[in-house]
């Protein structure tokens, strides 16, 4: 089974139609997820959403569970709804991008990931652990977004070199121009 990172949302859940019962189901789902019972957690998140379709805990964590179970279509639906309810949530947008990538929706995945980065996403470890993003690995747009995340995370950011110095403080070597010597006498090769 693919490894995944289940992140628990610490936000107030929706208080819609079945609010109290949905909260109970969402708590049970979180307990099942913590115990490693992903299938049971997924079902309980589904029950919570049947009671309250706007329950943020069930939408977010249910989307994570759906991704881990390979149910990208469900993950997309849950994270799209979550993004509607929490439009400024960078982490939710990141997972929406993962879900789109899982479903082969390349441009939508890049769009969601860009939206996540624009909202401040900076968790490079989570970015690199997302197996769904491997499908986008050869896309320059993804590489650019990852570079921004890496910079925010402080990974691989070097100070610009000073004039006359290369990166890492090494001096820039003198240029060897065509027709110049490399330290040997070319006339020694003549007969």
Coordinates of N, CA and C in Angstrom, one line a residue, residues 40-130:
X40 N -12.1 1.9 7.2 CA -13.1 2.3 8.2 C -13.2 3.8 8.3
X41 N -12.1 4.5 8.3 CA -12.0 6.0 8.4 C -12.7 6.5 7.1
X42 N -12.4 6.0 6.0 CA -13.0 6.5 4.7 C -14.6 6.4 4.8
X43 N -15.0 5.3 5.3 CA -16.5 5.1 5.4 C -17.1 6.0 6.4
X44 N -16.5 6.3 7.5 CA -17.0 7.2 8.5 C -17.0 8.6 8.0
X45 N -16.0 9.0 7.3 CA -16.0 10.3 6.7 C -17.1 10.5 5.7
X46 N -17.4 9.4 4.9 CA -18.5 9.4 4.0 C -19.8 9.6 4.8
X47 N -20.0 8.9 5.9 CA -21.2 9.1 6.7 C -21.4 10.5 7.2
X48 N -20.2 11.1 7.7 CA -20.3 12.4 8.2 C -20.7 13.4 7.0
X49 N -20.2 13.2 5.8 CA -20.6 14.0 4.7 C -22.0 13.8 4.3
X50 N -22.5 12.7 4.5 CA -23.9 12.4 4.1 C -24.8 13.2 5.1
X51 N -24.4 13.4 6.3 CA -25.1 14.2 7.3 C -24.9 15.7 7.1
X52 N -23.7 16.1 6.8 CA -23.3 17.5 6.6 C -22.3 17.6 5.5
X53 N -22.8 17.9 4.3 CA -21.9 18.0 3.1 C -20.8 19.1 3.2
X54 N -20.9 20.0 4.2 CA -20.0 21.0 4.4 C -19.1 20.8 5.6
X55 N -19.0 19.6 6.1 CA -18.2 19.4 7.3 C -16.7 19.4 6.8
X56 N -16.0 20.4 7.3 CA -14.6 20.6 6.8 C -13.7 19.5 7.2
X57 N -13.8 18.9 8.4 CA -13.0 17.9 8.8 C -13.2 16.6 7.9
X58 N -14.4 16.3 7.6 CA -14.7 15.1 6.8 C -14.3 15.4 5.3
X59 N -14.5 16.6 4.9 CA -14.1 16.9 3.5 C -12.6 16.8 3.3
X60 N -11.8 17.4 4.2 CA -10.4 17.4 4.1 C -9.8 16.0 4.3
X61 N -10.1 15.5 5.5 CA -9.5 14.2 5.8 C -10.1 13.0 5.0
X62 N -11.3 13.2 4.6 CA -11.9 12.2 3.7 C -11.2 12.2 2.4
X63 N -10.9 13.4 1.9 CA -10.1 13.5 0.7 C -8.7 12.9 0.8
X64 N -8.1 13.1 1.9 CA -6.8 12.4 2.1 C -6.9 10.9 2.1
X65 N -7.9 10.4 2.8 CA -8.2 9.0 2.9 C -8.5 8.4 1.5
X66 N -9.3 9.2 0.7 CA -9.7 8.7 -0.6 C -8.4 8.7 -1.5
X67 N -7.5 9.6 -1.4 CA -6.3 9.6 -2.2 C -5.5 8.4 -1.8
X68 N -5.3 8.1 -0.5 CA -4.5 7.0 0.0 C -5.1 5.7 -0.5
X69 N -6.4 5.6 -0.7 CA -7.1 4.4 -1.1 C -7.1 4.3 -2.7
X70 N -6.6 5.3 -3.4 CA -6.6 5.3 -4.8 C -7.9 5.7 -5.4
X71 N -8.7 6.4 -4.7 CA -10.0 6.9 -5.2 C -9.9 8.4 -5.5
X72 N -9.2 8.7 -6.6 CA -8.9 10.1 -7.0 C -10.2 10.8 -7.3
X73 N -11.2 10.2 -7.9 CA -12.4 10.9 -8.2 C -13.1 11.4 -7.0
X74 N -13.1 10.6 -5.9 CA -13.7 11.0 -4.7 C -12.9 12.1 -4.0
X75 N -11.6 12.0 -4.1 CA -10.7 13.0 -3.5 C -10.9 14.3 -4.2
X76 N -11.0 14.3 -5.5 CA -11.3 15.6 -6.3 C -12.5 16.2 -5.8
X77 N -13.6 15.5 -5.7 CA -14.9 16.0 -5.3 C -14.8 16.6 -3.9
X78 N -14.2 15.9 -3.0 CA -14.0 16.4 -1.6 C -13.2 17.7 -1.5
X79 N -12.0 17.7 -2.2 CA -11.2 18.8 -2.1 C -11.7 20.0 -2.9
X80 N -12.5 19.8 -4.0 CA -13.1 20.9 -4.7 C -14.1 21.6 -3.8
X81 N -14.9 20.8 -3.0 CA -15.9 21.4 -2.1 C -15.1 22.1 -1.0
X82 N -14.1 21.5 -0.5 CA -13.3 22.1 0.6 C -12.7 23.4 0.1
X83 N -12.2 23.5 -1.1 CA -11.7 24.7 -1.7 C -12.7 25.8 -1.8
X84 N -14.0 25.4 -2.1 CA -15.1 26.3 -2.2 C -15.3 26.9 -0.8
X85 N -15.3 26.1 0.2 CA -15.6 26.6 1.6 C -14.4 27.3 2.2
X86 N -13.2 26.9 1.8 CA -12.0 27.5 2.4 C -11.1 28.0 1.3
X87 N -11.5 29.0 0.5 CA -10.8 29.4 -0.7 C -9.3 29.8 -0.4
X88 N -8.9 30.2 0.8 CA -7.6 30.7 1.0 C -6.7 29.6 1.6
X89 N -7.2 28.4 1.7 CA -6.4 27.3 2.4 C -5.4 26.7 1.4
X90 N -4.1 27.0 1.6 CA -3.1 26.5 0.7 C -2.9 25.0 0.7
X91 N -3.0 24.4 1.9 CA -2.9 22.9 2.0 C -4.0 22.2 1.3
X92 N -5.2 22.7 1.4 CA -6.3 22.1 0.7 C -6.1 22.1 -0.8
X93 N -5.6 23.3 -1.3 CA -5.4 23.4 -2.7 C -4.2 22.5 -3.2
X94 N -3.2 22.3 -2.3 CA -2.2 21.3 -2.6 C -2.7 19.9 -2.8
X95 N -3.6 19.5 -1.9 CA -4.2 18.2 -2.0 C -5.1 18.1 -3.2
X96 N -5.8 19.2 -3.5 CA -6.6 19.2 -4.7 C -5.8 18.9 -6.0
X97 N -4.6 19.6 -6.0 CA -3.7 19.4 -7.1 C -3.2 17.9 -7.2
X98 N -3.0 17.3 -6.0 CA -2.6 15.9 -6.0 C -3.7 15.0 -6.5
X99 N -5.0 15.3 -6.2 CA -6.1 14.6 -6.6 C -6.3 14.7 -8.1
X100 N -6.2 15.9 -8.6 CA -6.2 16.1 -10.1 C -5.1 15.3 -10.8
X101 N -3.9 15.3 -10.3 CA -2.8 14.6 -10.9 C -3.1 13.1 -10.9
X102 N -3.7 12.6 -9.8 CA -4.0 11.2 -9.7 C -5.0 10.8 -10.8
X103 N -5.9 11.7 -11.1 CA -6.9 11.4 -12.2 C -6.4 11.8 -13.6
X104 N -5.2 12.2 -13.7 CA -4.6 12.5 -15.0 C -5.1 13.9 -15.6
X105 N -5.6 14.7 -14.7 CA -6.0 16.1 -15.1 C -4.9 17.1 -14.9
X106 N -3.9 17.0 -15.8 CA -2.6 17.7 -15.7 C -2.8 19.2 -15.5
X107 N -3.5 19.8 -16.4 CA -3.6 21.3 -16.3 C -4.3 21.8 -15.1
X108 N -5.3 21.0 -14.7 CA -6.0 21.4 -13.5 C -5.1 21.1 -12.2
X109 N -4.3 20.1 -12.3 CA -3.4 19.8 -11.2 C -2.4 21.0 -11.1
X110 N -1.8 21.4 -12.2 CA -0.9 22.5 -12.1 C -1.5 23.7 -11.6
X111 N -2.8 24.0 -12.1 CA -3.5 25.2 -11.6 C -3.7 25.1 -10.1
X112 N -4.1 24.0 -9.6 CA -4.4 23.9 -8.1 C -3.1 24.0 -7.4
X113 N -2.0 23.4 -7.9 CA -0.7 23.6 -7.2 C -0.2 25.0 -7.2
X114 N -0.4 25.7 -8.3 CA 0.0 27.1 -8.4 C -0.8 27.9 -7.4
X115 N -2.1 27.6 -7.4 CA -3.0 28.3 -6.4 C -2.5 28.1 -5.0
X116 N -2.1 26.9 -4.7 CA -1.6 26.5 -3.4 C -0.3 27.4 -3.0
X117 N 0.6 27.4 -4.0 CA 1.8 28.2 -3.8 C 1.5 29.7 -3.7
X118 N 0.6 30.2 -4.5 CA 0.2 31.6 -4.4 C -0.4 31.9 -3.0
X119 N -1.0 30.9 -2.3 CA -1.5 31.1 -1.0 C -0.5 30.8 0.1
X120 N 0.7 30.5 -0.3 CA 1.8 30.4 0.7 C 2.3 29.0 1.0
X121 N 1.9 28.0 0.3 CA 2.3 26.7 0.6 C 3.8 26.6 0.6
X122 N 4.4 26.0 1.7 CA 5.9 26.0 1.8 C 6.4 24.6 2.4
X123 N 5.6 23.6 2.3 CA 6.0 22.3 2.9 C 6.7 21.4 1.9
X124 N 8.0 21.6 1.7 CA 8.8 20.9 0.7 C 8.7 19.4 0.9
X125 N 8.8 18.9 2.2 CA 8.8 17.5 2.5 C 7.5 16.9 2.0
X126 N 6.4 17.5 2.3 CA 5.1 17.0 1.8 C 5.0 17.0 0.3
X127 N 5.5 18.0 -0.3 CA 5.5 18.1 -1.8 C 6.3 16.9 -2.4
X128 N 7.4 16.7 -1.8 CA 8.3 15.6 -2.4 C 7.8 14.2 -2.0
X129 N 7.0 14.1 -1.0 CA 6.4 12.8 -0.6 C 5.1 12.4 -1.4
X130 N 4.6 13.4 -2.1 CA 3.3 13.1 -2.8 C 3.5 12.3 -4.1

